[in-house]
GROMACS .gro file of C-alpha atoms in nm:
model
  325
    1UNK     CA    1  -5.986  18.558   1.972
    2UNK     CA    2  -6.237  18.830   1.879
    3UNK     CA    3  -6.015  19.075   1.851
    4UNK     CA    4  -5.759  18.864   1.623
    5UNK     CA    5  -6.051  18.748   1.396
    6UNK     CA    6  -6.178  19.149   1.386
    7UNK     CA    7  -5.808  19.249   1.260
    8UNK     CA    8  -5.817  18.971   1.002
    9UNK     CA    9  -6.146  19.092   0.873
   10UNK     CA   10  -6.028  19.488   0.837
   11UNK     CA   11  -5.707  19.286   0.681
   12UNK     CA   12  -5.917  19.090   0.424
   13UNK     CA   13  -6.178  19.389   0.332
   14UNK     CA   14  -5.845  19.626   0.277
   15UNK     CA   15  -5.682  19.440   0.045
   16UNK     CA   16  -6.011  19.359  -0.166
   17UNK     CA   17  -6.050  19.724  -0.155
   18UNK     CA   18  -5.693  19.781  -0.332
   19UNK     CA   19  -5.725  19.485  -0.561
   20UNK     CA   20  -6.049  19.597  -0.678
   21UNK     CA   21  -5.955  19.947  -0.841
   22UNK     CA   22  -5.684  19.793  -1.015
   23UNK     CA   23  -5.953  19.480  -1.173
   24UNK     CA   24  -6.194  19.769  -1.268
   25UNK     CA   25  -5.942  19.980  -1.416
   26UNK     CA   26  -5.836  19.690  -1.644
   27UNK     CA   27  -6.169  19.559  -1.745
   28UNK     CA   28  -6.215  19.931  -1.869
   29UNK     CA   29  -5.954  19.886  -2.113
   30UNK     CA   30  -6.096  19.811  -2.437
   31UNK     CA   31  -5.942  19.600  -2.728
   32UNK     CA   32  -5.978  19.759  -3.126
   33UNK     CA   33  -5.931  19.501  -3.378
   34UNK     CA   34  -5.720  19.717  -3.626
   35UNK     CA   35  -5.889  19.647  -3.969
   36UNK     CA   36  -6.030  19.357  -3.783
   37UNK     CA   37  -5.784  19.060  -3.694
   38UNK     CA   38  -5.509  19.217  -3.978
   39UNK     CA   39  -5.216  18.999  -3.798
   40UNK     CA   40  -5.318  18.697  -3.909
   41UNK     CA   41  -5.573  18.728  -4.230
   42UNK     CA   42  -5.582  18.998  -4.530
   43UNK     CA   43  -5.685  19.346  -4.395
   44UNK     CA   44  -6.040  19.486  -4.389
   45UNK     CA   45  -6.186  19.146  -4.524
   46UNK     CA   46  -6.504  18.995  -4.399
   47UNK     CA   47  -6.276  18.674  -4.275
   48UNK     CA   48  -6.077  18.945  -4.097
   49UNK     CA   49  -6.397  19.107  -3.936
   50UNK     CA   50  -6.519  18.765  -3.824
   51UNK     CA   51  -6.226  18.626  -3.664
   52UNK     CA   52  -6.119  18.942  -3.493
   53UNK     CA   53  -6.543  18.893  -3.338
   54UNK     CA   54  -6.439  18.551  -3.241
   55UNK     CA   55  -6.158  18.722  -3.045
   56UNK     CA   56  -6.399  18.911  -2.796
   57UNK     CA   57  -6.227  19.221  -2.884
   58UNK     CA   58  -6.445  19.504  -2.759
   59UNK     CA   59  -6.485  19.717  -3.128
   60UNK     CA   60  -6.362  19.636  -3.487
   61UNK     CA   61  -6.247  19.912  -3.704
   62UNK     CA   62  -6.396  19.997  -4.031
   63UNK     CA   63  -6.165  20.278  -4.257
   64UNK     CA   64  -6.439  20.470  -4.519
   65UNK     CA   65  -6.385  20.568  -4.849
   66UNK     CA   66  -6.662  20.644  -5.118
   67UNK     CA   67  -6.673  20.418  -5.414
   68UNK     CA   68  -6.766  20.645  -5.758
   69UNK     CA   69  -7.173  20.518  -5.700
   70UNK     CA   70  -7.133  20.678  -5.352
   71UNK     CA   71  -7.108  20.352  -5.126
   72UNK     CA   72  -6.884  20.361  -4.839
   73UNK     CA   73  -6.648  20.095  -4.899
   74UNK     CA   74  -6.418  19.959  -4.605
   75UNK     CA   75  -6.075  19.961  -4.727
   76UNK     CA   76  -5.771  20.138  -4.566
   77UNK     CA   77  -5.684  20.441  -4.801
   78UNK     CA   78  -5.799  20.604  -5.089
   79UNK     CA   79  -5.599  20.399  -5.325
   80UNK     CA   80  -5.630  19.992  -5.508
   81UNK     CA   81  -5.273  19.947  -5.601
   82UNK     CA   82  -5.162  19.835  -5.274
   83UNK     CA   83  -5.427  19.565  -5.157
   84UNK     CA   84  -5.613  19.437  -5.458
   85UNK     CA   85  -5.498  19.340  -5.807
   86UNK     CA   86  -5.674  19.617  -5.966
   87UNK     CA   87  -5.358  19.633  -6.203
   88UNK     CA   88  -5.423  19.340  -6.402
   89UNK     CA   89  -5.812  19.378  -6.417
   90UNK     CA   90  -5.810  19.771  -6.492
   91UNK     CA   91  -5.513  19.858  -6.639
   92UNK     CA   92  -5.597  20.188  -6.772
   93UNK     CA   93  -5.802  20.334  -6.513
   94UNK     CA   94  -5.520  20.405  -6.329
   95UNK     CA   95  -5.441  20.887  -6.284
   96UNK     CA   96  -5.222  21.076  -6.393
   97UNK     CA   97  -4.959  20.980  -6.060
   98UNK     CA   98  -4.991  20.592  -6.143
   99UNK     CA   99  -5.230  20.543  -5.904
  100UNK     CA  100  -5.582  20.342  -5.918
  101UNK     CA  101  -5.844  20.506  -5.684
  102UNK     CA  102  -6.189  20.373  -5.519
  103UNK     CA  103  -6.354  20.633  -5.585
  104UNK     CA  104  -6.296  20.608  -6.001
  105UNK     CA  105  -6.448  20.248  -5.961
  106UNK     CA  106  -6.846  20.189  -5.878
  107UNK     CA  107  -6.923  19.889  -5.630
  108UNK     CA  108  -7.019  19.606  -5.873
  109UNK     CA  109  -6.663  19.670  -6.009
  110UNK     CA  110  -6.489  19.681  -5.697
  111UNK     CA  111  -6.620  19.357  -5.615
  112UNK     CA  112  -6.482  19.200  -5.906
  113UNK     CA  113  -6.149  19.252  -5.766
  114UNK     CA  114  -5.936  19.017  -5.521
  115UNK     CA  115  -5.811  19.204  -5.233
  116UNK     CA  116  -5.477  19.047  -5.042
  117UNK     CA  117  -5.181  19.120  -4.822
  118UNK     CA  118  -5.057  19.493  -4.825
  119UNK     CA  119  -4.801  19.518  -5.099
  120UNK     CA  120  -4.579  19.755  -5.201
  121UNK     CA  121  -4.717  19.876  -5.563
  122UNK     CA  122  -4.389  19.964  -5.696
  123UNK     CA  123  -4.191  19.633  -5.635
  124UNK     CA  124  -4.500  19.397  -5.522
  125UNK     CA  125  -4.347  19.304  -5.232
  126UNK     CA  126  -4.508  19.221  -4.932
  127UNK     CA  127  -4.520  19.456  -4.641
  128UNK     CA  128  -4.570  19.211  -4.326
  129UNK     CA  129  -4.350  18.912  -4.477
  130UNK     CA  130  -4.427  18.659  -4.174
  131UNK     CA  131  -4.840  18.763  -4.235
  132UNK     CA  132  -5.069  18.603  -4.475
  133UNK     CA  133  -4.924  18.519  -4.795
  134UNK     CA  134  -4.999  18.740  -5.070
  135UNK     CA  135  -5.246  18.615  -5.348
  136UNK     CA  136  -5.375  18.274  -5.161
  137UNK     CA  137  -5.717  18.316  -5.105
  138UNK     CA  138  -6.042  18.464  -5.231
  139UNK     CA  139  -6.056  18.781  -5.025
  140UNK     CA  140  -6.335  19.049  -5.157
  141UNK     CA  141  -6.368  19.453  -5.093
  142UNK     CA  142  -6.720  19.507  -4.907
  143UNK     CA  143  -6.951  19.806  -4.845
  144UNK     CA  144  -6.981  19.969  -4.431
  145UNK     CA  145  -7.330  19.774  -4.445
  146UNK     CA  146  -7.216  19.495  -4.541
  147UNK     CA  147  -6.986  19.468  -4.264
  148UNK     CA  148  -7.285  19.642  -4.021
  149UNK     CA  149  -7.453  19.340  -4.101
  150UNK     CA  150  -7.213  19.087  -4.043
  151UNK     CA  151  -7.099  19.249  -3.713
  152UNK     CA  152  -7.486  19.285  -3.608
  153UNK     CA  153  -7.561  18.921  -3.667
  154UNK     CA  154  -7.259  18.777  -3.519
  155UNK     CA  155  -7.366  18.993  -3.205
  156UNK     CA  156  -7.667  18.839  -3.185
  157UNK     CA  157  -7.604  18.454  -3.255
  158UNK     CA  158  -7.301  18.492  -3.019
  159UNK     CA  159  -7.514  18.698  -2.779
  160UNK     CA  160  -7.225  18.977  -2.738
  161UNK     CA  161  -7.199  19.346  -2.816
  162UNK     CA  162  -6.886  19.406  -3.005
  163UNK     CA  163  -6.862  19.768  -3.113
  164UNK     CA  164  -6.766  19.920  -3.416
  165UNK     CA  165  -6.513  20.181  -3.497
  166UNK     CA  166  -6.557  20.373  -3.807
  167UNK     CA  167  -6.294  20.587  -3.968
  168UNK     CA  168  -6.398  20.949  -4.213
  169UNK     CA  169  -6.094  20.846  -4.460
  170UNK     CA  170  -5.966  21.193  -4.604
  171UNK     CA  171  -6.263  21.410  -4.617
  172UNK     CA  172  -6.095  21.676  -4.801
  173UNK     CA  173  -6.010  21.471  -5.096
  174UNK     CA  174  -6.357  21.351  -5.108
  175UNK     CA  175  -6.494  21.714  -5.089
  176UNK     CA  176  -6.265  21.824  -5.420
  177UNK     CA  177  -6.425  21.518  -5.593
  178UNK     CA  178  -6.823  21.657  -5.493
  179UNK     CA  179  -6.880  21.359  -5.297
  180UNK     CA  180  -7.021  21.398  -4.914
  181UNK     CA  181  -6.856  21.056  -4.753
  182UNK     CA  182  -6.938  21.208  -4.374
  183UNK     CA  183  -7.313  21.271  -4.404
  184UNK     CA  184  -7.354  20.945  -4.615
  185UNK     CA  185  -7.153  20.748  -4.325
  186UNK     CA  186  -7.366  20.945  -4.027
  187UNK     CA  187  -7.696  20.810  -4.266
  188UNK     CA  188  -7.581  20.463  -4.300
  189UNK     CA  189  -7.466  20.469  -3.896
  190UNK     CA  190  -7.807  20.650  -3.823
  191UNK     CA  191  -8.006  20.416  -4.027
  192UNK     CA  192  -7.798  20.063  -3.806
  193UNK     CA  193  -7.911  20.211  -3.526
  194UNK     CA  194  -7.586  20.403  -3.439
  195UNK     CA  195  -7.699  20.753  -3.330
  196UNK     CA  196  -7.540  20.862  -2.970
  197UNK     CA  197  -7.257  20.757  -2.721
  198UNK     CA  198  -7.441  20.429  -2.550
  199UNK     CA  199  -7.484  20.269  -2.952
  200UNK     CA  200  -7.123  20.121  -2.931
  201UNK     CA  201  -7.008  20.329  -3.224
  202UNK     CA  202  -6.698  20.547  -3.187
  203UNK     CA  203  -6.645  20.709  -3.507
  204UNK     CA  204  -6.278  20.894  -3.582
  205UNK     CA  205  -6.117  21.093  -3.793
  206UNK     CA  206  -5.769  21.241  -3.834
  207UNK     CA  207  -5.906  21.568  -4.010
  208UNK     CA  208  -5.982  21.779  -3.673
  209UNK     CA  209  -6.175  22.049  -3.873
  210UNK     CA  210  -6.395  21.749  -3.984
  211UNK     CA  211  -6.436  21.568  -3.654
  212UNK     CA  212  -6.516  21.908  -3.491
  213UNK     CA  213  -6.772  21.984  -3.772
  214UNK     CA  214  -6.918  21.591  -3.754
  215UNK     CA  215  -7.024  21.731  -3.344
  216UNK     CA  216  -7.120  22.103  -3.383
  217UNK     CA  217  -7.223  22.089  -3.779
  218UNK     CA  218  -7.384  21.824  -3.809
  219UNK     CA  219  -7.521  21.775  -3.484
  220UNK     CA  220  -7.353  21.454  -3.408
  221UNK     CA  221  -7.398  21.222  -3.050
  222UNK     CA  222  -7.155  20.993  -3.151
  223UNK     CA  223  -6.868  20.901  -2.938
  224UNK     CA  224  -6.570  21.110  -3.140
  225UNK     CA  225  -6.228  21.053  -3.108
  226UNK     CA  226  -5.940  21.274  -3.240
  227UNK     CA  227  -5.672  21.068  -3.437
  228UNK     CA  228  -5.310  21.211  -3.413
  229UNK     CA  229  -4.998  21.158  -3.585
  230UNK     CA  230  -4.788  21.460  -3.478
  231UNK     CA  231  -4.611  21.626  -3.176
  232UNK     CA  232  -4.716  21.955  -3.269
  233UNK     CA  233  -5.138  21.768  -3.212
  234UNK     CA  234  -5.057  21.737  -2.847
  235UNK     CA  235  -5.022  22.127  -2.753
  236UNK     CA  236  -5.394  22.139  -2.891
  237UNK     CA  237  -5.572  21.906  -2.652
  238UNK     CA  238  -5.825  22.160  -2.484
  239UNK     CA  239  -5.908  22.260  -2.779
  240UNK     CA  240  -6.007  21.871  -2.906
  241UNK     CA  241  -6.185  21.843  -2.598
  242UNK     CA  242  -6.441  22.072  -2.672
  243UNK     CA  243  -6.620  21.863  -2.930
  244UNK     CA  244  -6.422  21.521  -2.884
  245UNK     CA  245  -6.474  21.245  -2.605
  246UNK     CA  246  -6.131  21.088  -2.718
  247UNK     CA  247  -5.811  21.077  -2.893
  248UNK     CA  248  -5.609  20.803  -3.079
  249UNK     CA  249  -5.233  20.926  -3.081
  250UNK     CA  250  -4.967  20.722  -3.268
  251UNK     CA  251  -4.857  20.527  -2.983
  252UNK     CA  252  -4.461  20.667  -3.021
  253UNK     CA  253  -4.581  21.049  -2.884
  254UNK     CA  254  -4.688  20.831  -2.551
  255UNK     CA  255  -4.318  20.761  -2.501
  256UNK     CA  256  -4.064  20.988  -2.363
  257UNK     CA  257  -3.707  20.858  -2.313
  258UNK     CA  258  -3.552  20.540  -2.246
  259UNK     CA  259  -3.407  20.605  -1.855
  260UNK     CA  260  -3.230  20.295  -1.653
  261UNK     CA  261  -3.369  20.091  -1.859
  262UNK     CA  262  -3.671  20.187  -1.845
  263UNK     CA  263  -3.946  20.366  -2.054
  264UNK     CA  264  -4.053  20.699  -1.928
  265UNK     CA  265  -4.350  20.890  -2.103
  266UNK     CA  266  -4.462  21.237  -2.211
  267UNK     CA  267  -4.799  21.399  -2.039
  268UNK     CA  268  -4.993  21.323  -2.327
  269UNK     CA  269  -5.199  21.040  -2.129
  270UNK     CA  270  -5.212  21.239  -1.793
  271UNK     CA  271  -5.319  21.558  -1.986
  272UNK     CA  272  -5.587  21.426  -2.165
  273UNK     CA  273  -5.747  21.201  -1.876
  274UNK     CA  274  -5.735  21.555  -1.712
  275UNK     CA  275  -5.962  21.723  -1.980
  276UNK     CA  276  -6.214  21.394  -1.949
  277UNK     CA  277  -6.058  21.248  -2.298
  278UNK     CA  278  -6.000  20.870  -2.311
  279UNK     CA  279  -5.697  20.742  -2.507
  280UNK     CA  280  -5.655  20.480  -2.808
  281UNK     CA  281  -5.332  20.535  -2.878
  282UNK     CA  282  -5.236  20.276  -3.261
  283UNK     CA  283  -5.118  20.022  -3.366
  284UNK     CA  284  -4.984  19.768  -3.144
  285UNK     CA  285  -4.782  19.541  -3.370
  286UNK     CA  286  -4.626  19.173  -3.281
  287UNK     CA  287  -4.422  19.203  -3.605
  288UNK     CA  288  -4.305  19.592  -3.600
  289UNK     CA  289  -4.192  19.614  -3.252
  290UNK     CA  290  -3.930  19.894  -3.253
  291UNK     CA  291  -3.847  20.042  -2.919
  292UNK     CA  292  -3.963  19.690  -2.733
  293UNK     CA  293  -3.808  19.369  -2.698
  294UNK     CA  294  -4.132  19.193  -2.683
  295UNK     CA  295  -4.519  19.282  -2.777
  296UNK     CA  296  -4.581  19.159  -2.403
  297UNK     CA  297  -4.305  19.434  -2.287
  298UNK     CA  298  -4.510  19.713  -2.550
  299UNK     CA  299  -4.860  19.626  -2.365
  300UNK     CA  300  -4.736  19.645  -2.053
  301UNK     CA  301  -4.539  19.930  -2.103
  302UNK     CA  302  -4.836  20.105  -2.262
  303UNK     CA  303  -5.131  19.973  -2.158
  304UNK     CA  304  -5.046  19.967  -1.798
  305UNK     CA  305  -4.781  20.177  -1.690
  306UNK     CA  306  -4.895  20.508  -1.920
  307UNK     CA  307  -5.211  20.420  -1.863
  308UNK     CA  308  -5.410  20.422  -2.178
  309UNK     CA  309  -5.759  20.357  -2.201
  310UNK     CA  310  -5.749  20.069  -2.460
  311UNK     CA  311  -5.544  20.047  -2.843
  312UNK     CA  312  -5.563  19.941  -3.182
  313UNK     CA  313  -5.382  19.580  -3.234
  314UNK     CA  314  -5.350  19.369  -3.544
  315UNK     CA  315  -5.308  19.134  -3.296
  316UNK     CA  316  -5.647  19.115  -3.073
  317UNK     CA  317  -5.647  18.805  -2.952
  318UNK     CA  318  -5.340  18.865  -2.815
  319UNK     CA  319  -5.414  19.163  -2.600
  320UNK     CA  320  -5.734  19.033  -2.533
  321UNK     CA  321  -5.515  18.737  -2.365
  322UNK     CA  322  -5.292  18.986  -2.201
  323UNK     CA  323  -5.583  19.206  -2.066
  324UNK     CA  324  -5.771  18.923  -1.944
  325UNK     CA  325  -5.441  18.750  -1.731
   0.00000   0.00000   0.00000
């Protein structure tokens, strides 16, 4: 009887021992609310922020770009046209290429204007059709500390510790205008109380030159992560892991071909873990699925079998739902 209840035991503590890896490994796998909770309200909104907090996502992203006074505003690109109605308020401050840009408009006028669904300027169509509907609402731009501050209190009348996930939003284009939109960020981050790798800031940048000079320039602790958009980014990994702690590939240079059925994957992930970078690969879309039949089939596909270390979702509560089952 001993000896069957001994074999049981050995039986029991083995399998704990392989389950528990696996629940570690996906606890570790953290949730970015792209723009905050962008699936379901306007992008980069306060409303978006807070819901995507109600979520539990583990960080929220904030994209940077300087308004004309030199306040980091969170918006997506460089340009009005697209999510505001900046058209009918300022007709003529619109460049030379037809477009209106934040950084030709101070802060007390950018918050005269109603920010909405992403639109195409040209035809004023709307990009994500089954999303929000364009115009309804009362949806303002807001400054990097105003969102600090929302994210800080929620944090602390919830009693959680959501991250944030700043984005240097073309640096070069800033620099040709005389503005300095990385040091005022790293002041603004400094000032929150978002200084080294345990404040639950990752900051990123698609610019490597920038990123690289944000660690060994300006003396940076910050968590840094190394966006990339192109193949031709992945052959220059050991070089991104000299002053990076991360990257954040466009989710398609995970994916290799499609064999019996099923998805095979380049040695982007594998490569990286090897050089101690984590990966956020973007975005992860229940509207723009592409090569999947389903957004559950894309998170499993990615999240699991390539093995990232977390993404960027418009859609947080459901990953968070996905993670978490």
């Amino acid at each position: 009887m001993k000896s069957i209840l001994l074999f049981l035991t050995v039986i029991t503590l083995f399998s704990c021992d392989k389950m528990k890896p696996k629940s570690e490994k996906m606890s570790k796998k953290v949730v970015i609310a792209h723009r905050g909770a962008s699936g379901y309200l306007p992008e980069h909104t306060m409303e978006a922020k807070a819901m995507a907090h109600a979520m539990n996502v583990d960080f929220i992203e904030q994209d940077l770009v300087l308004s004309k006074d030199d306040v980091p505003i969170v918006i997506h690109d460089i340009y009005l046209d697209d999510v505001t109605d900046v058209v009918t308020k300022f007709a003529e401050r619109k460049r030379k290429d037809g477009r209106f840009y934040v950084i030709d408009f101070t802060f007390e006028e950018l918050k005269t204007l109603q920010a909405t669904e992403r639109f195409n300027p040209k035809t004023g169509e709307q990009f994500y059709k089954k999303r929000f509907p364009k115009g309804l609402g009362n949806f303002k731009l807001h400054s990097l500390e105003e969102e600090l501050q929302l994210i800080k209190g929620l944090n602390k009348s919830k009693g959680k510790n959501i991250g944030i996930y700043p984005e240097i939003k073309e640096p070069e284009f800033h620099k040709k205008e005389g503005k300095k939109l990385t040091e005022i960020v790293l002041k603004i981050l400094s000032d929150y109380g978002y200084k080294t790798k345990t404040d639950n800031c990752i900051l990123q940048c698609f610019d490597a030159k920038e990123l690289e000079r944000i660690r060994k320039e300006l003396k940076s602790e910050l968590f840094l992560v190394q966006l990339m958009e192109f193949p031709e980014e992945t052959k220059q990994l050991t070089h991104f892991a000299t002053y990076a702690d991360g990257i954040g590939p466009w989710y398609k240079l995970i994916l290799s071909e499609i064999v019996d059925e099923k998805h095979t994957f380049t040695s982007l992930v594998s490569d990286a873990h090897q050089l101690g970078l984590k990966v956020h690969p973007y975005t992860f879309r229940a509207d723009q699925l592409a090569e999947f039949s389903s957004f559950e089939e894309m998170m499993q596909v990615l999240l699991i079998e390539a093995n990232v270390d977390g993404a960027f979702t418009d859609f947080p509560d459901l990953m968070v739902d996905f993670l978490d089952n």
